[in-house]
mmCIF file of C-alpha atoms in Angstrom:
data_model
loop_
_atom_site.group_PDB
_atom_site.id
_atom_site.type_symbol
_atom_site.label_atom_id
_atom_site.label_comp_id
_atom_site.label_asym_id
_atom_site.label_seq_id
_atom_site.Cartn_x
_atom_site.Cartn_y
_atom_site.Cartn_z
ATOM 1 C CA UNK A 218 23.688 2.885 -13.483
ATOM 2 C CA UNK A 219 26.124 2.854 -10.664
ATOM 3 C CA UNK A 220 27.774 -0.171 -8.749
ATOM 4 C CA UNK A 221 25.893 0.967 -6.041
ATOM 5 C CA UNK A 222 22.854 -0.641 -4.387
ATOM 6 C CA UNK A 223 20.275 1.976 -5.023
ATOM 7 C CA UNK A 224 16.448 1.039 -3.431
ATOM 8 C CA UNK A 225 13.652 1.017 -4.991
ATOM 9 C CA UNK A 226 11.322 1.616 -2.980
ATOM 10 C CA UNK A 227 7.233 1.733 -3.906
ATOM 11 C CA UNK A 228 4.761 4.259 -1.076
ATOM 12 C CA UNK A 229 1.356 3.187 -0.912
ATOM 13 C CA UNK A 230 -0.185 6.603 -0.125
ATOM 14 C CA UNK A 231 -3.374 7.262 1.077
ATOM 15 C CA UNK A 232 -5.418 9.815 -1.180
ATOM 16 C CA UNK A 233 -6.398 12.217 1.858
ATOM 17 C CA UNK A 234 -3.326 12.756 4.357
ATOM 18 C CA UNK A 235 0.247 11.165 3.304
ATOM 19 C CA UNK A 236 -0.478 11.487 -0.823
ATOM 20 C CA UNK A 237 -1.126 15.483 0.100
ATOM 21 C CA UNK A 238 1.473 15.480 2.469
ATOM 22 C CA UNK A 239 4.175 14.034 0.069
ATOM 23 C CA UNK A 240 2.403 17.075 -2.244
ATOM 24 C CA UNK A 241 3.232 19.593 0.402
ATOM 25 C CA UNK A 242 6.684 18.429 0.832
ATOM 26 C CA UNK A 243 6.894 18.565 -3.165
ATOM 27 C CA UNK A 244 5.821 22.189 -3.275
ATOM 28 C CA UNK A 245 7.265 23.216 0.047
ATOM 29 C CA UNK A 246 10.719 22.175 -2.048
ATOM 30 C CA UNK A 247 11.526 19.497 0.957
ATOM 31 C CA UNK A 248 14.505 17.600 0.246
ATOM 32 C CA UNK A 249 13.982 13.834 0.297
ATOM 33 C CA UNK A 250 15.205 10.841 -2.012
ATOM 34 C CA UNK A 251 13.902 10.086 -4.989
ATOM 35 C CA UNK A 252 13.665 6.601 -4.879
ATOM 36 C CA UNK A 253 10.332 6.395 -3.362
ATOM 37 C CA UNK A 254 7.749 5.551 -6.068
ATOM 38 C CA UNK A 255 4.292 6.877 -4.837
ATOM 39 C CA UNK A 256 1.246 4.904 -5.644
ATOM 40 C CA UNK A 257 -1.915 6.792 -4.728
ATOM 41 C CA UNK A 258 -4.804 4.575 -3.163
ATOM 42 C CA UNK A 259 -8.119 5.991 -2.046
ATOM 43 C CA UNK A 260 -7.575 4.711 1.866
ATOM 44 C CA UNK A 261 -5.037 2.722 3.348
ATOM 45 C CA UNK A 262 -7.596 0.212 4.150
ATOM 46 C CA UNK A 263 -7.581 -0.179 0.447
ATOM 47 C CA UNK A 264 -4.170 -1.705 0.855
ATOM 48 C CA UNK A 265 -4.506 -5.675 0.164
ATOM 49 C CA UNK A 266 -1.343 -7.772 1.349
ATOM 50 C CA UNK A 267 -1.597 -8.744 -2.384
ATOM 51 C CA UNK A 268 -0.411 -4.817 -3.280
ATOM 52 C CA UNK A 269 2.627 -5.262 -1.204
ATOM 53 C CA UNK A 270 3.637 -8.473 -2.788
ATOM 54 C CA UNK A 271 3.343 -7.921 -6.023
ATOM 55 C CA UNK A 272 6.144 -4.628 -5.184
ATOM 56 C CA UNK A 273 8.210 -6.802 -3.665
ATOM 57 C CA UNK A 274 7.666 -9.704 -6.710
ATOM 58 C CA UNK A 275 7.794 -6.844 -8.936
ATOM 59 C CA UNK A 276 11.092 -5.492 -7.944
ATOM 60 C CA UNK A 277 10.338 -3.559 -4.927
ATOM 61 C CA UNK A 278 13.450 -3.199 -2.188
ATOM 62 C CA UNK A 279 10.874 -1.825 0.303
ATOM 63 C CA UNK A 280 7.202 -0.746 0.779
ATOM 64 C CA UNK A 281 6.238 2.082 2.618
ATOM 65 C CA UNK A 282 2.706 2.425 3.023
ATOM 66 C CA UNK A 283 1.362 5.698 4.225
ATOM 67 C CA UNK A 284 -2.329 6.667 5.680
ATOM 68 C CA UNK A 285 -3.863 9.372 7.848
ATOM 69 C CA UNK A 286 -3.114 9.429 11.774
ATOM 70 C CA UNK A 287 -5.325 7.171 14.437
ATOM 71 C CA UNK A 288 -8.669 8.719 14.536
ATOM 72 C CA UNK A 289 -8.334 10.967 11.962
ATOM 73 C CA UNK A 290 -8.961 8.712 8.530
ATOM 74 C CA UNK A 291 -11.126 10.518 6.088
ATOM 75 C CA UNK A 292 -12.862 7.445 5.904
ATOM 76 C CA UNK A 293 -13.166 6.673 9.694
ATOM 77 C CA UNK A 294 -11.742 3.171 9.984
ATOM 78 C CA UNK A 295 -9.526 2.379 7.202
ATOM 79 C CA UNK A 296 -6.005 3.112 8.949
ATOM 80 C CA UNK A 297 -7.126 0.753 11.802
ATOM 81 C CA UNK A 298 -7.987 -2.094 8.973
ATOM 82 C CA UNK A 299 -4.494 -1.477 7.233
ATOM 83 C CA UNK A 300 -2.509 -1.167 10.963
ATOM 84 C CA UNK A 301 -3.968 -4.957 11.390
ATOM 85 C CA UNK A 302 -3.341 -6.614 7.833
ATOM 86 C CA UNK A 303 0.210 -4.965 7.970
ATOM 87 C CA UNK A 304 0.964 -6.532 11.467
ATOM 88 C CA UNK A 305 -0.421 -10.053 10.014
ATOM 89 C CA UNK A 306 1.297 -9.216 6.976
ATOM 90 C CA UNK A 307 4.891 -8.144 9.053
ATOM 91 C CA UNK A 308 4.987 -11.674 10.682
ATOM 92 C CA UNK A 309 4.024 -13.777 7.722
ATOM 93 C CA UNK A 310 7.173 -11.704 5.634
ATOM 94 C CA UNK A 311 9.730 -11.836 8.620
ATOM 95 C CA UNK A 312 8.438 -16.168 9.106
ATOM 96 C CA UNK A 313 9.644 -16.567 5.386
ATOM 97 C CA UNK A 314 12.485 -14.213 5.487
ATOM 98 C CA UNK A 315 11.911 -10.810 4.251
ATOM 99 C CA UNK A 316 14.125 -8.527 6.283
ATOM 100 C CA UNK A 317 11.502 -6.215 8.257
ATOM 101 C CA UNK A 318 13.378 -3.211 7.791
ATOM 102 C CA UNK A 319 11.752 -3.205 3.844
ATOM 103 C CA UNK A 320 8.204 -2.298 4.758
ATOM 104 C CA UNK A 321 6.638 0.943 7.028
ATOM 105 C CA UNK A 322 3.624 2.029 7.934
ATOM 106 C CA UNK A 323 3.377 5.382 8.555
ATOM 107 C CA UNK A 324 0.949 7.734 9.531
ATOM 108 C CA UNK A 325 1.890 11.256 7.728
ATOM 109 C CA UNK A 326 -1.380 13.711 7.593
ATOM 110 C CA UNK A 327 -2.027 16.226 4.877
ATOM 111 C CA UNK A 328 0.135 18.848 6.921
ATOM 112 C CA UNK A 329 3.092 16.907 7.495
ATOM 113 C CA UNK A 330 5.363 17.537 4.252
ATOM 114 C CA UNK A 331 8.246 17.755 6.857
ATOM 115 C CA UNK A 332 7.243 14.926 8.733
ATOM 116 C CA UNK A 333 7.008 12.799 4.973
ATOM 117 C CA UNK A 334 10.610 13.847 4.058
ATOM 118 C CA UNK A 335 11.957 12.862 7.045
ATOM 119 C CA UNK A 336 10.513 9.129 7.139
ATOM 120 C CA UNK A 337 11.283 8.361 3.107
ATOM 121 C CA UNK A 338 14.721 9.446 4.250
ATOM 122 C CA UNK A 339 14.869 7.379 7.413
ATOM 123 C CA UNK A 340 13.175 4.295 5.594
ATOM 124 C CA UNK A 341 15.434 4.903 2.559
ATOM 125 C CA UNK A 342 18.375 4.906 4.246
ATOM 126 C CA UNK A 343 17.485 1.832 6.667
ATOM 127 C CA UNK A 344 16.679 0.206 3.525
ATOM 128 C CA UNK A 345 19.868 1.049 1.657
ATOM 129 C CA UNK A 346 21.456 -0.480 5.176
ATOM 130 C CA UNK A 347 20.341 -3.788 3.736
ATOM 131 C CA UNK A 348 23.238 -3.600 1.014
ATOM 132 C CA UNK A 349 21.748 -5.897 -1.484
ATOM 133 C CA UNK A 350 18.712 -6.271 -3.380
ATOM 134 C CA UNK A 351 15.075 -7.983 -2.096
ATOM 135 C CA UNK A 352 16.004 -11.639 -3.095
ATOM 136 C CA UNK A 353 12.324 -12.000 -3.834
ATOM 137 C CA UNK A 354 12.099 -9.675 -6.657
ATOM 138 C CA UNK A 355 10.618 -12.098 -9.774
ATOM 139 C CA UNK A 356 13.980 -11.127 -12.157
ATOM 140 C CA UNK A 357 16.303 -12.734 -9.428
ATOM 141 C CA UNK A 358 13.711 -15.892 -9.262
ATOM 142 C CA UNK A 359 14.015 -16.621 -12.665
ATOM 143 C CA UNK A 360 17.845 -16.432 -13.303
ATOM 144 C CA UNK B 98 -20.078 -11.329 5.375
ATOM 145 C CA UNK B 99 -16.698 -9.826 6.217
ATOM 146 C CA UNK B 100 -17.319 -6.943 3.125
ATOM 147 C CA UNK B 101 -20.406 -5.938 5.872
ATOM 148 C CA UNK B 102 -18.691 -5.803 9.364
ATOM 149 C CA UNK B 103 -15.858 -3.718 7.549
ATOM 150 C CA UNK B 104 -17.983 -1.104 6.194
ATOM 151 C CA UNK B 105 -17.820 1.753 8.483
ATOM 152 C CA UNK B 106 -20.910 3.402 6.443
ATOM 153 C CA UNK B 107 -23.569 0.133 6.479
ATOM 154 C CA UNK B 108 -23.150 0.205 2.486
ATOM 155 C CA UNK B 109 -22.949 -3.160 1.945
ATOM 156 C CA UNK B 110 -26.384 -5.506 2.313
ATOM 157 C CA UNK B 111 -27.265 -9.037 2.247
ATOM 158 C CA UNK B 112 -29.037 -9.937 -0.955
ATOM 159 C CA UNK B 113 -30.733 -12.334 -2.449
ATOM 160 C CA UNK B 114 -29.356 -13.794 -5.876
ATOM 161 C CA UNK B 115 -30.467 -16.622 -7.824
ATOM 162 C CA UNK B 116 -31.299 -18.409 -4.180
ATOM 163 C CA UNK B 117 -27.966 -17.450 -2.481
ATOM 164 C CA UNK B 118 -27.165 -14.786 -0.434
ATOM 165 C CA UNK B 119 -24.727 -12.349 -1.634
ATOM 166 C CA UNK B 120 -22.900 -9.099 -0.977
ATOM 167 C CA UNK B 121 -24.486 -5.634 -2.848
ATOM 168 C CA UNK B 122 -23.778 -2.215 -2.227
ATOM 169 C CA UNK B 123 -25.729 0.682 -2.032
ATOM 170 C CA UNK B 124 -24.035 3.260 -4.571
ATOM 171 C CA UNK B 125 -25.708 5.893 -2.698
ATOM 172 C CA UNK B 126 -24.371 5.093 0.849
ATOM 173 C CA UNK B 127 -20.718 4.580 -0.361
ATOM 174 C CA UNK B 128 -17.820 6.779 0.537
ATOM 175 C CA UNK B 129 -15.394 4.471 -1.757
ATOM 176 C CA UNK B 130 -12.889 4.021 0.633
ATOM 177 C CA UNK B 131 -12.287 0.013 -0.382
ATOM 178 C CA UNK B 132 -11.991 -1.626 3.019
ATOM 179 C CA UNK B 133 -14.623 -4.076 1.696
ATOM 180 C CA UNK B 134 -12.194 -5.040 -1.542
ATOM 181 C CA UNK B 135 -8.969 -5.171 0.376
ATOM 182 C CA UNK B 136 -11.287 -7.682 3.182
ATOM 183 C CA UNK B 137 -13.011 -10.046 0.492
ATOM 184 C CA UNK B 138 -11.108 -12.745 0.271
ATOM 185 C CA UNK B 139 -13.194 -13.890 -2.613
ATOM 186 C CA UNK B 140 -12.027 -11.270 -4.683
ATOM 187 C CA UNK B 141 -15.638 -10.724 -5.381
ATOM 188 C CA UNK B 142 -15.832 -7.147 -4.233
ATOM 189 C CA UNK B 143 -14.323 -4.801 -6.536
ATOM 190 C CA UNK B 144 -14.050 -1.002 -6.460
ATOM 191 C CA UNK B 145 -14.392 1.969 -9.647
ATOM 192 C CA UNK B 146 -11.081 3.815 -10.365
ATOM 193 C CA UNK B 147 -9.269 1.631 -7.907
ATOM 194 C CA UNK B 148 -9.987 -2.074 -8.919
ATOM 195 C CA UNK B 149 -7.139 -4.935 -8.255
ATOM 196 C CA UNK B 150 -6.187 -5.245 -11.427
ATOM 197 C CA UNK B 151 -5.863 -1.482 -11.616
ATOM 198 C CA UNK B 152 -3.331 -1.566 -8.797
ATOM 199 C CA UNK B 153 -1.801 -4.064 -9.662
ATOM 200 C CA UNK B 154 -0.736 -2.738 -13.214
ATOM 201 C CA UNK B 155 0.526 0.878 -11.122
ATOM 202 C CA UNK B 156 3.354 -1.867 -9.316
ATOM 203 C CA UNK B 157 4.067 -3.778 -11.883
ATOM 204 C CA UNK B 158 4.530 -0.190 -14.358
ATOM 205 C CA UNK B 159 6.628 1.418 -11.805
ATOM 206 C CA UNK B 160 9.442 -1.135 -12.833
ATOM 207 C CA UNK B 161 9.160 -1.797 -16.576
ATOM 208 C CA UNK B 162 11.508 -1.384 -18.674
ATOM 209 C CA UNK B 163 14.285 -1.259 -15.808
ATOM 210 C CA UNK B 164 17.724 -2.568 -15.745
ATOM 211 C CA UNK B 165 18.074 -6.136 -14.689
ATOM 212 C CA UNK B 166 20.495 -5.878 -11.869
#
């Protein structure tokens, strides 16, 4: 491993749009870094606070959670559910001092391999920014 | 119930178990899309293929046997 501060960084990805739009960018051949870790869910309104801090316990140096656009969830509702526990979720991290630039929510539909590259790269990079570790990853509690 | 104003689909019901009123859903009616799970705060909702614990183990796997840094 290298001196440098490399993210890890876990995606929450919704089954329907962003999981088969991180597919498409796979077989379009789309460029993007590899530290993103995808996690497939069925919905993003599957996504419990819990799931995002247990990453961040577990080692995690950002979350990016991914589901399909406004109006356009396979399962009707479940982006509008996740938009509001993330928000809730945002504050609470940012009140106890988790830097927001470690978690996203993005909307990426099934189409959008481009669009998927180009945020993992933004959020990578934002989160690389940081230049050191989450300090609430468990192995850095327990030294 | 929370598990009941989240469903998008009306698959969860009120039922009746050993005199309390309790959550059920109708296997028939469900999409699976686990808003109800991710809104119980009781943890008493729980999904197939997708449960907590399930999850949970995914995160946790994703950084085993890594480096300490």
């Amino acid at each position: 491993m290298s001196d440098e501060y490399d993210p890890r960084i876990v995606g929450l990805l919704c089954n329907w749009c962003t999981y088969a739009g991180a597919d498409l960018a796979g077989t379009t051949r789309t460029r993007y870094p590899q530290n993103i870790r995808p996690v497939r869910i069925p919905c993003s309104g599957r996504v419990s606070p819990h799931f995002i801090l247990t990453a961040l316990f577990q080692g995690a140096d950002g979350v990016f959670v991914g589901g399909c656009h406004p109006a356009d969830c396979h399962y009707n509702t479940g982006n509008y559910y996740a938009r509001r526990r993330f928000a809730v979720l945002r504050s609470f991290l940012d009140f106890v001092g988790v830097e927001p630039q470690r978690l996203s929510l993005e909307w990426v539909s099934a189409a959008e391999g481009d669009r998927f590259a180009e945020l993992v790269t933004g959020f990578t990079d934002g989160v690389r920014k940081l230049g050191s570790p989450n300090p609430y990853a468990r192995r850095e509690l327990e030294e | 119930m929370d598990c009941m104003e989240v469903c998008f689909f009306a698959a969860v019901e009120e039922e009746e178990y050993m005199g309390r009123k309790v959550a059920a859903v109708l296997p028939g009616v469900c999409q699976g899309c686990g808003a109800c799970v991710a809104q119980c705060a009781d943890g008493a909702m729980e999904m197939n293929s997708f449960t907590d614990d399930q999850i949970h183990a995914e995160i946790t796997a994703l950084f085993a046997g890594e480096v300490t840094r």
